[in-house]
Coordinates of N, CA and C in Angstrom, one line a residue:
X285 N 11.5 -27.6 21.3 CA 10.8 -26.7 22.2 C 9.4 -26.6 21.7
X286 N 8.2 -26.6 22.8 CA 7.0 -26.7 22.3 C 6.9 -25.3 22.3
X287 N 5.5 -25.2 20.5 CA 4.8 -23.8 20.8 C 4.2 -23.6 21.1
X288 N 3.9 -22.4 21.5 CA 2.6 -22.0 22.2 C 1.6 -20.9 20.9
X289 N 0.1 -21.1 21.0 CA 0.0 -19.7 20.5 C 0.1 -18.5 20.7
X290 N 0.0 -18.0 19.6 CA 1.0 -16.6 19.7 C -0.1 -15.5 20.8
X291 N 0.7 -14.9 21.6 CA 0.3 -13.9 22.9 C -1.1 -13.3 22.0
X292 N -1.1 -12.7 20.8 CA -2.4 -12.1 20.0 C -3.5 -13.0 20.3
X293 N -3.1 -14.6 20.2 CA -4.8 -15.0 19.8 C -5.1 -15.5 21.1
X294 N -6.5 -15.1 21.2 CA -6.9 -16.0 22.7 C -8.2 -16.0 21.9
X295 N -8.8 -17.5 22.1 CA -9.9 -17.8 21.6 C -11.4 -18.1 22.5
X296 N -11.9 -18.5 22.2 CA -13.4 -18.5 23.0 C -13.2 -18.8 23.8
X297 N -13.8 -18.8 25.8 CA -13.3 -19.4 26.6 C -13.9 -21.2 26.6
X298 N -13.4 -21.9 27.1 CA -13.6 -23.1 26.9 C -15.3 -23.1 27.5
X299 N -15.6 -24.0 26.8 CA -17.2 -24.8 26.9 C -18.3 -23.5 26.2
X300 N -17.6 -22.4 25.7 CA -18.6 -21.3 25.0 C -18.4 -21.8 24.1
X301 N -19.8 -21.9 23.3 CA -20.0 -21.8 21.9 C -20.7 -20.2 21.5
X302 N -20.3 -19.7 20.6 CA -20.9 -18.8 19.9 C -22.2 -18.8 19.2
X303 N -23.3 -18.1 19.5 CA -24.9 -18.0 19.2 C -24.6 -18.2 18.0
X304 N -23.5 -17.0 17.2 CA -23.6 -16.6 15.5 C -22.3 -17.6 15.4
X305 N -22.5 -17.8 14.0 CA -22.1 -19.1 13.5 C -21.6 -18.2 12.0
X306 N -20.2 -18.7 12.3 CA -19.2 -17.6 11.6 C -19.7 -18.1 9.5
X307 N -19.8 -17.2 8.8 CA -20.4 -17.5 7.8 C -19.3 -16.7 7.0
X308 N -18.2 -17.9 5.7 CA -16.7 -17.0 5.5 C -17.6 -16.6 4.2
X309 N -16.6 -15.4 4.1 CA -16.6 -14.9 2.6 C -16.3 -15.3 1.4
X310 N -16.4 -15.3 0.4 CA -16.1 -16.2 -1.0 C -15.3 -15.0 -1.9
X311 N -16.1 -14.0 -2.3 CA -15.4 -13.5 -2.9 C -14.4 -12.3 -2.4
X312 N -13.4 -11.7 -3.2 CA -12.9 -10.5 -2.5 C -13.5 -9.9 -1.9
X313 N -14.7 -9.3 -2.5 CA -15.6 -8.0 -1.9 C -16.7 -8.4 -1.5
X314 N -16.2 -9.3 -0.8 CA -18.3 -9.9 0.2 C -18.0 -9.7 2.0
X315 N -16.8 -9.1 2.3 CA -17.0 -9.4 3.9 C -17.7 -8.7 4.2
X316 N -18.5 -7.7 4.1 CA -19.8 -6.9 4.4 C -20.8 -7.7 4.2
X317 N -21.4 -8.7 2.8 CA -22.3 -9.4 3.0 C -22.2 -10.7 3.9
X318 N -20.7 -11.7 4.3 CA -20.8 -12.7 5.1 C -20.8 -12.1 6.3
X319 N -20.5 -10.6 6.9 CA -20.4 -10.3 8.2 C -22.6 -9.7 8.6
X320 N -23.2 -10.0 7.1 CA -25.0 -9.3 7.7 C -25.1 -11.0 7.8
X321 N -24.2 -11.9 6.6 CA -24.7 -13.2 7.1 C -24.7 -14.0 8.2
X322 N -23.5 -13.6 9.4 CA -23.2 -14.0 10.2 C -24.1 -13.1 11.2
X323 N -24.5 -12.2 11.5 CA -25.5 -11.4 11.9 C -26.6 -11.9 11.9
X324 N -27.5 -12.4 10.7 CA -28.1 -12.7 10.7 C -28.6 -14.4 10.6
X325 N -27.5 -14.9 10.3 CA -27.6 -16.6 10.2 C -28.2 -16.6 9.4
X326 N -28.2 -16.4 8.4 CA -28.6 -16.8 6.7 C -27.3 -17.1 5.8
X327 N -27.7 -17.5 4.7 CA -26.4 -17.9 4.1 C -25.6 -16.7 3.2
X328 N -25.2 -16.9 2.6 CA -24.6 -15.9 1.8 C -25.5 -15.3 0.5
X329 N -26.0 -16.5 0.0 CA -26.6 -16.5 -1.1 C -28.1 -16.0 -0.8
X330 N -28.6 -16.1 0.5 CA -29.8 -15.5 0.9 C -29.6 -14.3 1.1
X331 N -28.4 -13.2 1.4 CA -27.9 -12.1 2.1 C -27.5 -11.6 0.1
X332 N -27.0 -12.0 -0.7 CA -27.1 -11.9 -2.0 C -28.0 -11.5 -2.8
X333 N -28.8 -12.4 -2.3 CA -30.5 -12.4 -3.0 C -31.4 -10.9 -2.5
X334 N -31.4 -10.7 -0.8 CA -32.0 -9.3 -0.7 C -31.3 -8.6 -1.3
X335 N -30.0 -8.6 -1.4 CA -28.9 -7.0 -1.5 C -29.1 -6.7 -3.3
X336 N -29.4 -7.5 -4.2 CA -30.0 -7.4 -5.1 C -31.6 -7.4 -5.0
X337 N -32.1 -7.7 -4.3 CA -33.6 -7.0 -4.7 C -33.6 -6.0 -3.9
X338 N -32.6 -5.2 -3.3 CA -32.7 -3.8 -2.9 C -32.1 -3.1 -3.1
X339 N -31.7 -3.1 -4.7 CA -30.6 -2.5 -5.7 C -28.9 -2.8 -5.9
X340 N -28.6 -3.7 -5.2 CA -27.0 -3.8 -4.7 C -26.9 -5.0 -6.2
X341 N -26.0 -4.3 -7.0 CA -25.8 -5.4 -8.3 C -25.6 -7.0 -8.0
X342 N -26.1 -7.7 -8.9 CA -25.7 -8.8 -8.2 C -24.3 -9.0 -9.2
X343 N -24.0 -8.9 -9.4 CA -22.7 -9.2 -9.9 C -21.5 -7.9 -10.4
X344 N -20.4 -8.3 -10.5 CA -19.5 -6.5 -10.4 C -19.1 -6.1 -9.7
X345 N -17.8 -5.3 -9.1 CA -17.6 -4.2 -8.9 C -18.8 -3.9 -8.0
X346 N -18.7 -3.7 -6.9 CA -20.3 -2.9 -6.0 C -19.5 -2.5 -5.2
X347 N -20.0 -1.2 -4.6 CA -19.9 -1.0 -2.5 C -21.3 -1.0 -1.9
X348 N -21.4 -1.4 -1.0 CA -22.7 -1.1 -0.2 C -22.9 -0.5 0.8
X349 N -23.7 0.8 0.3 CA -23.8 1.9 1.2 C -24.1 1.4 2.5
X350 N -24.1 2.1 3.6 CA -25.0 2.0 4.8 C -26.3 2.2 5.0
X351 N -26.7 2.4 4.2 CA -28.4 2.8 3.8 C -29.1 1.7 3.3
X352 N -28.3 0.8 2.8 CA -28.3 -0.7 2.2 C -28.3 -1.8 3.0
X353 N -27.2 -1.8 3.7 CA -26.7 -2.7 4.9 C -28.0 -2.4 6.2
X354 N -28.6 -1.5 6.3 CA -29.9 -1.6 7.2 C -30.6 -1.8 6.7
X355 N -30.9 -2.0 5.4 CA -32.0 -2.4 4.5 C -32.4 -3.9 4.3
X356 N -31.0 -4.0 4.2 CA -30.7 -6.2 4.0 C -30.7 -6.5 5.4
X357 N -30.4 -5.8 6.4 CA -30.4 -6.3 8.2 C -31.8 -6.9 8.5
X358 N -32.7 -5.5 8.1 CA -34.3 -4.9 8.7 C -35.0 -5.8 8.0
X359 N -34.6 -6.2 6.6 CA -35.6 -7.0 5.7 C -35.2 -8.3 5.9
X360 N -34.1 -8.8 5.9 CA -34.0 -10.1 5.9 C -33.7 -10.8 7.4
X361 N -33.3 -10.2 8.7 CA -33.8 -10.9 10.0 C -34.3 -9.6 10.9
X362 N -35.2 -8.4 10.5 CA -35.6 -7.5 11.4 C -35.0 -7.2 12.6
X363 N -33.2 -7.0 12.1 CA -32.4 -6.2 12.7 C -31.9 -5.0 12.2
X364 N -31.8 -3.6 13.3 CA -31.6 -2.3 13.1 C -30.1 -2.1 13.2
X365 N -29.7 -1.6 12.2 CA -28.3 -0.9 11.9 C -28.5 0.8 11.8
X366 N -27.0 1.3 12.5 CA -27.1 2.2 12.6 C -25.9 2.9 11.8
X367 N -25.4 4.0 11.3 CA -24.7 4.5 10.1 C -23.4 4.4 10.7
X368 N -22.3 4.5 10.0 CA -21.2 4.2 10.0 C -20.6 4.8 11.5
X369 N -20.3 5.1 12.4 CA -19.8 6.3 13.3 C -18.5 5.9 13.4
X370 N -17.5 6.8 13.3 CA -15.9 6.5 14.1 C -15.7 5.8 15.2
X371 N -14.6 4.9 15.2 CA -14.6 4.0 16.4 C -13.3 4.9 17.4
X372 N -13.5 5.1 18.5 CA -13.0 5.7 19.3 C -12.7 4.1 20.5
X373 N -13.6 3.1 20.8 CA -13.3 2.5 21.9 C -14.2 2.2 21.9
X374 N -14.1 0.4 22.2 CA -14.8 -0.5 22.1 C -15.9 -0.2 23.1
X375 N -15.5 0.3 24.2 CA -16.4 0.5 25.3 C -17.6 1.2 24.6
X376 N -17.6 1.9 23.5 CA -18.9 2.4 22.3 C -20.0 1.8 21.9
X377 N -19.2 0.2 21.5 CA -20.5 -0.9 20.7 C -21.1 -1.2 21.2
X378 N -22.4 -1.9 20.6 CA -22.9 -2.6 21.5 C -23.1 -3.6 21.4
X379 N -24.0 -4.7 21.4 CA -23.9 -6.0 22.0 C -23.3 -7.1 20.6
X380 N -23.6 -6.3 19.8 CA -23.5 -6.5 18.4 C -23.1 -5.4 17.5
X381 N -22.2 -5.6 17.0 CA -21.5 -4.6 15.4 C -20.8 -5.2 14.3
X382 N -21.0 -4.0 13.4 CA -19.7 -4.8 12.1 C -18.8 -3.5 11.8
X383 N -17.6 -4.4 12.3 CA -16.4 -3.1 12.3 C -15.6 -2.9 11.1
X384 N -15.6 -2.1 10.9 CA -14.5 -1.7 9.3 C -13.0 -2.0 10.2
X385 N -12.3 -2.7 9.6 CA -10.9 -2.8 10.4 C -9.8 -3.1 8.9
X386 N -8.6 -2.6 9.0 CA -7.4 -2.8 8.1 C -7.9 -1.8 7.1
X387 N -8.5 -0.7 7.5 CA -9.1 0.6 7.0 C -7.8 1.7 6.1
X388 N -7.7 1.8 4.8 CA -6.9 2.9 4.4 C -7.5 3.9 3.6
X389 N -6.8 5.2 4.6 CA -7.5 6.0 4.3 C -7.2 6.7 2.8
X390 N -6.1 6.5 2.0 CA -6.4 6.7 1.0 C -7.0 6.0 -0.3
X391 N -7.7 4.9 -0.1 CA -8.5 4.6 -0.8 C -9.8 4.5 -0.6
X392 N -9.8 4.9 1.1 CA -11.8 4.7 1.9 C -11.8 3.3 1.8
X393 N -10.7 2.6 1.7 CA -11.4 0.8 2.1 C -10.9 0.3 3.2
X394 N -11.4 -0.6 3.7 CA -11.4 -1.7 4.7 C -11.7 -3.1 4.4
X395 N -12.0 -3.8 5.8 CA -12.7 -5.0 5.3 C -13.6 -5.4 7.1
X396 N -14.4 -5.8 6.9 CA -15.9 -5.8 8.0 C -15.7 -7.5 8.6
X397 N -15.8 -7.1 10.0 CA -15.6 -8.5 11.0 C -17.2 -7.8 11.8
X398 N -17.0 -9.3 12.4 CA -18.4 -9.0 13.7 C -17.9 -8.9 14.9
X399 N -18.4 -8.0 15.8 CA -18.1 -8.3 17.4 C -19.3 -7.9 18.2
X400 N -18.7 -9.0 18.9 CA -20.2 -9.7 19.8 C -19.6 -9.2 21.0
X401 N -20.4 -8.4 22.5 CA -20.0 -8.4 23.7 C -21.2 -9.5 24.4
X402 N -20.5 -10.1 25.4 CA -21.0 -11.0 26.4 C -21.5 -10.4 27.1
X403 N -22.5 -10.2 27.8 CA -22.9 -9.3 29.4 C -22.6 -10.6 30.4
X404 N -21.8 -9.7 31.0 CA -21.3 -10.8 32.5 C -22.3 -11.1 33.2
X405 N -22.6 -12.0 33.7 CA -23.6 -13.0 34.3 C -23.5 -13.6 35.8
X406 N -24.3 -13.2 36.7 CA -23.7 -13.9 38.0 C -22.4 -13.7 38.8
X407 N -21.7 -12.6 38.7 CA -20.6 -12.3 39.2 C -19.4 -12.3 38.2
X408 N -19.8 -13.1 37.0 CA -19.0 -13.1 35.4 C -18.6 -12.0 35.0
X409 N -17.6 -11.4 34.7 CA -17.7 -9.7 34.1 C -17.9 -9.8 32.4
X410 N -18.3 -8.8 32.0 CA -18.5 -8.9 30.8 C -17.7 -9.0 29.9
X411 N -17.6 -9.5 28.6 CA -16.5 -10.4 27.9 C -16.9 -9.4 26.1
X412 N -15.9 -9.5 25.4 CA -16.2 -9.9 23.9 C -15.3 -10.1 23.1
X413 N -15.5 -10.4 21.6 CA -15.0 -11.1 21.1 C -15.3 -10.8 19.3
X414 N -14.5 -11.2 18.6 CA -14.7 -10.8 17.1 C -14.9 -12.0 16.4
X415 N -15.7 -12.0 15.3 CA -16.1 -13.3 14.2 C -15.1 -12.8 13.0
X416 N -14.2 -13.1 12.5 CA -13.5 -12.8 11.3 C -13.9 -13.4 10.7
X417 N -14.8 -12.8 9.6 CA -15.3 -13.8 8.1 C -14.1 -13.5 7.1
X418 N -12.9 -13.4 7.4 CA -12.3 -13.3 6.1 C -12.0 -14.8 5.7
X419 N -11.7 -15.1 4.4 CA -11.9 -16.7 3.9 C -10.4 -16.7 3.8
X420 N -9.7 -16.3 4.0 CA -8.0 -16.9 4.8 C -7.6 -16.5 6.0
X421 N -8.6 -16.1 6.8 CA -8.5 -16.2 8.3 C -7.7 -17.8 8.7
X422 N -6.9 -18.3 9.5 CA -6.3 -19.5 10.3 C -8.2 -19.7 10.9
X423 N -8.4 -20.9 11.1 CA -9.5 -21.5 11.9 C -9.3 -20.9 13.3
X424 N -7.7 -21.0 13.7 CA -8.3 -20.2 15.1 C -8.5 -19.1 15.1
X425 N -8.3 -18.2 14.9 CA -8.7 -16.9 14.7 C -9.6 -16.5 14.3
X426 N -10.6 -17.4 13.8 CA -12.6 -17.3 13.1 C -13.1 -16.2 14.1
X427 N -13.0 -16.8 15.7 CA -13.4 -16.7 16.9 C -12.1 -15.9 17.7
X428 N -12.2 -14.9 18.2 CA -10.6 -14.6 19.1 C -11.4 -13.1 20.0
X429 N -11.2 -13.3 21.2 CA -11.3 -12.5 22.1 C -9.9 -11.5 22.0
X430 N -9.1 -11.5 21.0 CA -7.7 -10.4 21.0 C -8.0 -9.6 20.2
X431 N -8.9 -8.5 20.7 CA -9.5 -7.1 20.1 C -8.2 -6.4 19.6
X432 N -7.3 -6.4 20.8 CA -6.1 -5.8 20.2 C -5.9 -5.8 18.9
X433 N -5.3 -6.9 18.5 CA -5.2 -7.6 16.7 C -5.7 -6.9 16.2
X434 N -6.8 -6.3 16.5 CA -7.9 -5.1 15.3 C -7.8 -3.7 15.3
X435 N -7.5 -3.0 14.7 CA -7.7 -1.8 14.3 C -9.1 -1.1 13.6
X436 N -9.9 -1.2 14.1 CA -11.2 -0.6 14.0 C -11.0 0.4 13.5
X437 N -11.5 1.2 12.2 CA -11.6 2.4 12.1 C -13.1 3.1 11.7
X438 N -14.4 2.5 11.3 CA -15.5 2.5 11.8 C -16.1 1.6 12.0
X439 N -17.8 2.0 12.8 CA -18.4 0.3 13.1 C -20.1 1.1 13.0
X440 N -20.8 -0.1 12.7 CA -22.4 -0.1 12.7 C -22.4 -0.6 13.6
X441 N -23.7 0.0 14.8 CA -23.7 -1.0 15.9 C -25.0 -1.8 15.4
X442 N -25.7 -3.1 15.6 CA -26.7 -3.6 15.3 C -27.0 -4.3 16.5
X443 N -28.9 -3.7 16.2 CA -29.7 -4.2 17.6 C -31.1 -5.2 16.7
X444 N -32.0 -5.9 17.9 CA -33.0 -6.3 17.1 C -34.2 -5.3 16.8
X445 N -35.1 -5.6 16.5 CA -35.9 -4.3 16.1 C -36.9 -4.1 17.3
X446 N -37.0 -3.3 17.8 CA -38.0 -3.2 19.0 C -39.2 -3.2 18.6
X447 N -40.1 -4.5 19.9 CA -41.2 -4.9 19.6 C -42.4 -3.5 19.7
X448 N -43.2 -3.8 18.7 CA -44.1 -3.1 18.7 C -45.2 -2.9 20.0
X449 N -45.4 -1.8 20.7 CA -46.3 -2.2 21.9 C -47.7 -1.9 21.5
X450 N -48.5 -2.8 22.4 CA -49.7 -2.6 21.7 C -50.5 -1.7 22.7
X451 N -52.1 -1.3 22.5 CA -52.7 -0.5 23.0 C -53.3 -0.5 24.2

C-alpha cells in the first residue's frame, strides 16, 4: 500500500520558494539565534558575533533576554522586535515572528521557529507558514504550512525598521 504524508505536514505550495532561507541550529541552545538568523539571512556565526558584542556569552550555558534579541535584530539587519506577548491566535502576528512553541511551564523553556504570513494577492487569500530551525527537524517539515503541529506559547512579532522621513 502506498504512503502518503502524514495529514500534519502540508508543505509550501508548489512553485513558492520561501524569501528566508531556513538557517538550522547547531547547538542545543541556539534556536533563538538560527531563528534572528533565518530572520535575518546571516549566518549563525555572524548572529553569534553580535549577540556577543552585545553581552550574550559567547560560549556556556546562556538565555537571551528579549531586550537582546531586539538588539541583534536592530543592529545586525535593522529589524524591530517586539517583547515576548502571549500567543492567543495566530490571527495576532504579523508578517513575521519567532514563536516559543513545545513551551514548559515548569521550567520557562521552549524552543523558537519562524512564521512568515503571505498577504493574498489578486484574489489569493492570505496564506502562512513556519521555518523550523530545529537541526533534527525531517527536511520536510523545514517549511510546513501545518500551524496546527505547533503549540505556540509566546511570540515576538518582527517588522523592518521604519524609514526615517525627512523634512
Amino acid at each position: 500500500m502506498a504512503t502518503s504524508k502524514s495529514a500534519t505536514h502540508t508543505g509550501l505550495p508548489e512553485g513558492f520558494e520561501s524569501p528566508l532561507k531556513r538557517v538550522a541550529m547547531e547547538e542545543r541552545c541556539d534556536d533563538i539565534i538560527a531563528s534572528i538568523a533565518t530572520l535575518s539571512q546571516k549566518s549563525l556565526a555572524d548572529v553569534h558575533k553580535m549577540a556577543a558584542q552585545l553581552g550574550v556569552p559567547a560560549v556556556g550555558p546562556y538565555f537571551i533576554y528579549e531586550s537582546k534579541i531586539a538588539a541583534i535584530l536592530i543592529n545586525l539587519a535593522g529589524l524591530v522586535a517586539t517583547s515576548y506577548k502571549e500567543f492567543s491566535s495566530y490571527g495576532e502576528l504579523g508578517n513575521a515572528s519567532i514563536l516559543l512553541v513545545d513551551y514548559d511551564e515548569i521550567t520557562e523553556m521552549g524552543r523558537h521557529v519562524v512564521f512568515v504570513r503571505v498577504p493574498g494577492q489578486k484574489g489569493s487569500p492570505e496564506w502562512s507558514y513556519i521555518i523550523d530551525v530545529g537541526n533534527w527537524i525531517e527536511p520536510e517539515y523545514h517549511y510546513t504550512t501545518a500551524l496546527n503541529k505547533y503549540k505556540p506559547a509566546y511570540f515576538i512579532n518582527v517588522t523592518p525598521r521604519p524609514q526615517a522621513k525627512g523634512k
